[in-house]
């Protein structure tokens, strides 16, 4: 017979309630981990969506995700002329804020050349941009519907396609439009300002600027080799896909990740203390029964097993319930993406098991020190 | 009721001492206690509160360590100014059964499992544990409550389940601390009859601490303790020694 299970069954209601309480705490820890993973997913969503091997950016910069980067629009042709490059496309990135249907839309606009590298790889509804002007692909987070028109800058754009999960590292939705429209939106002056500059005799600044050129290397050439060739040109910088991902996850969102990590660590310590107190209390409540078991001859391993099994079962059930809570309820509660990966869950479960084992030490110590004669006292 | 003749000494203690505390707070609970108890005997341990009865019972039960003396249980010297065995729990499990004033049943096990747990600790197969537990409960006339939890048992039923647990591993020595204190006089008689029956059938020694004068007549011998010293052991006749 399993003494741990019998004891739990005897006070099942209280055990279940304790597990439920702990599961809420664990759900918070898992949510933190999921937020951390979601932050990485958000930060790299655009890079993954475009699927480029190389990001060619302004010389001496780390590209448009971390700082200002402007290069001439014809850089694309120059890159494309390289034998080792299979595809290339120019892109622009800018943040706009627009009012639509009584709500504020905060968007990052990606301009790309339709039919070339830079457009989103996967749409969940609608079609790619086929006209050179005034069509828009929006992320479903914007709640813009297919066929809906939204005003950005001085033009109206019609939503023709919908993507899913493509947001910026700060959680803003990303929309895609033609490069020309995006350049106009970014560089074209408002009419009063343009008239004023013309009256002052100033020439209009050139608008054929892009923020980056994305390229895909030919299958038979290594990406690093192509990157090395481009770096020799001095007037351009280049980041491989891996470098871009590292830059985004280890530099751009590093502080936010560290903060979440610290919060998670604190929560884990709090959980450990709470689990230790619960197990200690559970042990002390049955200290007389433990003394009795010792008195009738139960070895220490039976006593330790009783406590550890209860602690591990409590940890496992609470973790299971916490995970289920995150999967079913938490996903809709947070505005930012939560990503729960099986590897993260496995790792966190390992931590919970470890925490339960360590937290049991207080209870085990108390149980091993109890005098069997205690069973004889009234 | 027949009294079985004693055949050999099961408990022999010589010069057992036990004190608690040191200096001005020192209390001598046992002073040079010497006694020999025989198989099949039911022995009473009497004395006022604080006389050392429970301490003596705990020392014989290897629950507390004396400060000096010599002790032989079931033919094995277990204490000679120090414990000679490191596995005292094993000693308790195999040779000693405990019955307490309150039943002290494990509240999370039913009656059968409360008995079976000691058999399981001794390494018996599960089926055998259950079979023997049910047999014991039926023998003690509580078989009909074998699935009941301790909280569902009356005082008498719980005490009989506790006795069944004490007997499960066929111990040679049964230590009973106020076994009838929680029972009415009728049930107290039943329990004492039962203990005597067990002593005869299993050739065990039963040592009972009691204040219950109604059951004094049920003991073969009575030892009186006062201030940690044994006053006398002479209520009954000397047992018939066959092989000391």
Tab-separated table of N, CA and C in Angstrom, chain A residues 168-223:
chain	number	residue	atom	x	y	z
A	168	UNK	N	5.762	43.601	-34.313
A	168	UNK	CA	7.102	44.109	-34.022
A	168	UNK	C	7.542	43.624	-32.644
A	169	UNK	N	8.787	43.915	-32.304
A	169	UNK	CA	9.266	43.484	-30.995
A	169	UNK	C	8.579	44.212	-29.856
A	170	UNK	N	7.916	45.333	-30.179
A	170	UNK	CA	7.144	45.998	-29.118
A	170	UNK	C	5.671	45.596	-29.170
A	171	UNK	N	5.347	44.662	-30.055
A	171	UNK	CA	3.986	44.138	-30.099
A	171	UNK	C	3.068	44.849	-31.070
A	172	UNK	N	3.557	45.885	-31.782
A	172	UNK	CA	2.708	46.578	-32.758
A	172	UNK	C	2.491	45.668	-33.962
A	173	UNK	N	1.332	45.828	-34.598
A	173	UNK	CA	1.032	45.007	-35.776
A	173	UNK	C	1.849	45.507	-36.963
A	174	UNK	N	2.183	44.572	-37.847
A	174	UNK	CA	2.930	44.939	-39.047
A	174	UNK	C	1.997	44.848	-40.254
A	175	UNK	N	2.053	45.867	-41.094
A	175	UNK	CA	1.307	45.828	-42.363
A	175	UNK	C	2.319	45.966	-43.499
A	176	UNK	N	1.948	45.400	-44.636
A	176	UNK	CA	2.826	45.432	-45.804
A	176	UNK	C	2.148	46.227	-46.909
A	177	UNK	N	2.932	47.045	-47.633
A	177	UNK	CA	2.413	47.759	-48.810
A	177	UNK	C	3.534	47.826	-49.852
A	178	UNK	N	3.207	48.328	-51.018
A	178	UNK	CA	4.238	48.386	-52.056
A	178	UNK	C	5.329	49.367	-51.625
A	179	UNK	N	6.526	49.136	-52.148
A	179	UNK	CA	7.666	49.963	-51.762
A	179	UNK	C	7.416	51.430	-52.099
A	180	UNK	N	6.810	51.651	-53.260
A	180	UNK	CA	6.561	53.037	-53.706
A	180	UNK	C	5.632	53.752	-52.722
A	181	UNK	N	4.551	53.059	-52.360
A	181	UNK	CA	3.618	53.662	-51.398
A	181	UNK	C	4.315	53.931	-50.062
A	182	UNK	N	5.134	52.990	-49.651
A	182	UNK	CA	5.815	53.135	-48.361
A	182	UNK	C	6.816	54.279	-48.403
A	183	UNK	N	7.519	54.408	-49.551
A	183	UNK	CA	8.480	55.520	-49.670
A	183	UNK	C	7.743	56.846	-49.630
A	184	UNK	N	6.611	56.904	-50.331
A	184	UNK	CA	5.813	58.140	-50.303
A	184	UNK	C	5.371	58.460	-48.880
A	185	UNK	N	4.916	57.411	-48.208
A	185	UNK	CA	4.417	57.602	-46.843
A	185	UNK	C	5.537	58.077	-45.912
A	186	UNK	N	6.744	57.590	-46.204
A	186	UNK	CA	7.867	57.915	-45.320
A	186	UNK	C	8.542	59.240	-45.683
A	187	UNK	N	8.721	59.463	-46.987
A	187	UNK	CA	9.565	60.598	-47.380
A	187	UNK	C	8.800	61.778	-47.976
A	188	UNK	N	7.590	61.523	-48.479
A	188	UNK	CA	6.890	62.619	-49.161
A	188	UNK	C	6.429	63.652	-48.147
A	189	UNK	N	6.699	64.915	-48.502
A	189	UNK	CA	6.323	65.986	-47.581
A	189	UNK	C	4.833	66.296	-47.717
A	190	UNK	N	4.289	66.823	-46.664
A	190	UNK	CA	2.914	67.313	-46.717
A	190	UNK	C	2.894	68.531	-47.649
A	191	UNK	N	1.799	68.765	-48.411
A	191	UNK	CA	1.765	69.849	-49.399
A	191	UNK	C	2.208	71.210	-48.853
A	192	UNK	N	1.747	71.667	-47.684
A	192	UNK	CA	2.186	72.990	-47.214
A	192	UNK	C	3.695	73.055	-47.028
A	193	UNK	N	4.257	71.979	-46.514
A	193	UNK	CA	5.692	71.945	-46.281
A	193	UNK	C	6.448	71.940	-47.597
A	194	UNK	N	5.908	71.177	-48.582
A	194	UNK	CA	6.552	71.099	-49.902
A	194	UNK	C	6.510	72.466	-50.592
A	195	UNK	N	5.350	73.159	-50.483
A	195	UNK	CA	5.210	74.495	-51.098
A	195	UNK	C	6.201	75.463	-50.469
A	196	UNK	N	6.357	75.363	-49.141
A	196	UNK	CA	7.259	76.276	-48.429
A	196	UNK	C	8.703	76.058	-48.894
A	197	UNK	N	9.093	74.768	-49.015
A	197	UNK	CA	10.452	74.475	-49.464
A	197	UNK	C	10.678	74.950	-50.892
A	198	UNK	N	9.633	74.766	-51.749
A	198	UNK	CA	9.760	75.201	-53.150
A	198	UNK	C	9.938	76.719	-53.209
A	199	UNK	N	9.175	77.441	-52.366
A	199	UNK	CA	9.272	78.900	-52.343
A	199	UNK	C	10.661	79.346	-51.882
A	200	UNK	N	11.284	78.548	-51.038
A	200	UNK	CA	12.625	78.886	-50.558
A	200	UNK	C	13.697	78.434	-51.531
A	201	UNK	N	13.262	77.821	-52.637
A	201	UNK	CA	14.207	77.404	-53.663
A	201	UNK	C	14.934	76.124	-53.325
A	202	UNK	N	14.425	75.421	-52.310
A	202	UNK	CA	15.099	74.164	-51.959
A	202	UNK	C	14.621	73.049	-52.870
A	203	UNK	N	15.553	72.190	-53.264
A	203	UNK	CA	15.181	71.058	-54.102
A	203	UNK	C	14.561	69.969	-53.236
A	204	UNK	N	13.649	69.241	-53.848
A	204	UNK	CA	13.043	68.124	-53.122
A	204	UNK	C	14.089	67.048	-52.903
A	205	UNK	N	14.156	66.546	-51.700
A	205	UNK	CA	15.136	65.499	-51.432
A	205	UNK	C	14.747	64.222	-52.180
A	206	UNK	N	15.732	63.443	-52.584
A	206	UNK	CA	15.404	62.227	-53.319
A	206	UNK	C	14.646	61.257	-52.425
A	207	UNK	N	13.676	60.569	-53.010
A	207	UNK	CA	12.855	59.650	-52.213
A	207	UNK	C	13.199	58.193	-52.482
A	208	UNK	N	14.131	57.956	-53.409
A	208	UNK	CA	14.463	56.545	-53.681
A	208	UNK	C	15.496	56.029	-52.679
A	209	UNK	N	15.040	56.047	-51.436
A	209	UNK	CA	15.865	55.489	-50.360
A	209	UNK	C	15.113	54.299	-49.763
A	210	UNK	N	15.860	53.315	-49.367
A	210	UNK	CA	15.248	52.172	-48.663
A	210	UNK	C	16.019	51.953	-47.362
A	211	UNK	N	15.415	51.175	-46.473
A	211	UNK	CA	16.083	50.935	-45.186
A	211	UNK	C	16.997	49.719	-45.219
A	212	UNK	N	16.667	48.809	-46.089
A	212	UNK	CA	17.517	47.605	-46.194
A	212	UNK	C	17.214	46.891	-47.499
A	213	UNK	N	18.166	46.074	-47.911
A	213	UNK	CA	17.910	45.168	-49.025
A	213	UNK	C	18.046	43.760	-48.477
A	214	UNK	N	17.009	42.976	-48.713
A	214	UNK	CA	17.069	41.586	-48.239
A	214	UNK	C	17.420	40.702	-49.423
A	215	UNK	N	18.216	39.689	-49.170
A	215	UNK	CA	18.669	38.838	-50.274
A	215	UNK	C	18.684	37.389	-49.848
A	216	UNK	N	18.551	36.531	-50.863
A	216	UNK	CA	18.662	35.091	-50.601
A	216	UNK	C	19.807	34.568	-51.460
A	217	UNK	N	20.739	33.900	-50.821
A	217	UNK	CA	21.899	33.385	-51.535
A	217	UNK	C	21.508	32.162	-52.366
A	218	UNK	N	22.266	31.940	-53.426
A	218	UNK	CA	22.026	30.747	-54.239
A	218	UNK	C	22.297	29.514	-53.390
A	219	UNK	N	21.596	28.422	-53.674
A	219	UNK	CA	21.716	27.230	-52.803
A	219	UNK	C	23.131	26.669	-52.742
A	220	UNK	N	23.904	26.877	-53.791
A	220	UNK	CA	25.250	26.259	-53.815
A	220	UNK	C	26.330	27.145	-53.168
A	221	UNK	N	25.923	28.305	-52.635
A	221	UNK	CA	26.901	29.211	-52.027
A	221	UNK	C	26.558	29.383	-50.548
A	222	UNK	N	27.582	29.463	-49.727
A	222	UNK	CA	27.284	29.672	-48.303
A	222	UNK	C	26.955	31.149	-48.065
A	223	UNK	N	26.016	31.359	-47.185
A	223	UNK	CA	25.560	32.719	-46.859
A	223	UNK	C	26.722	33.574	-46.355
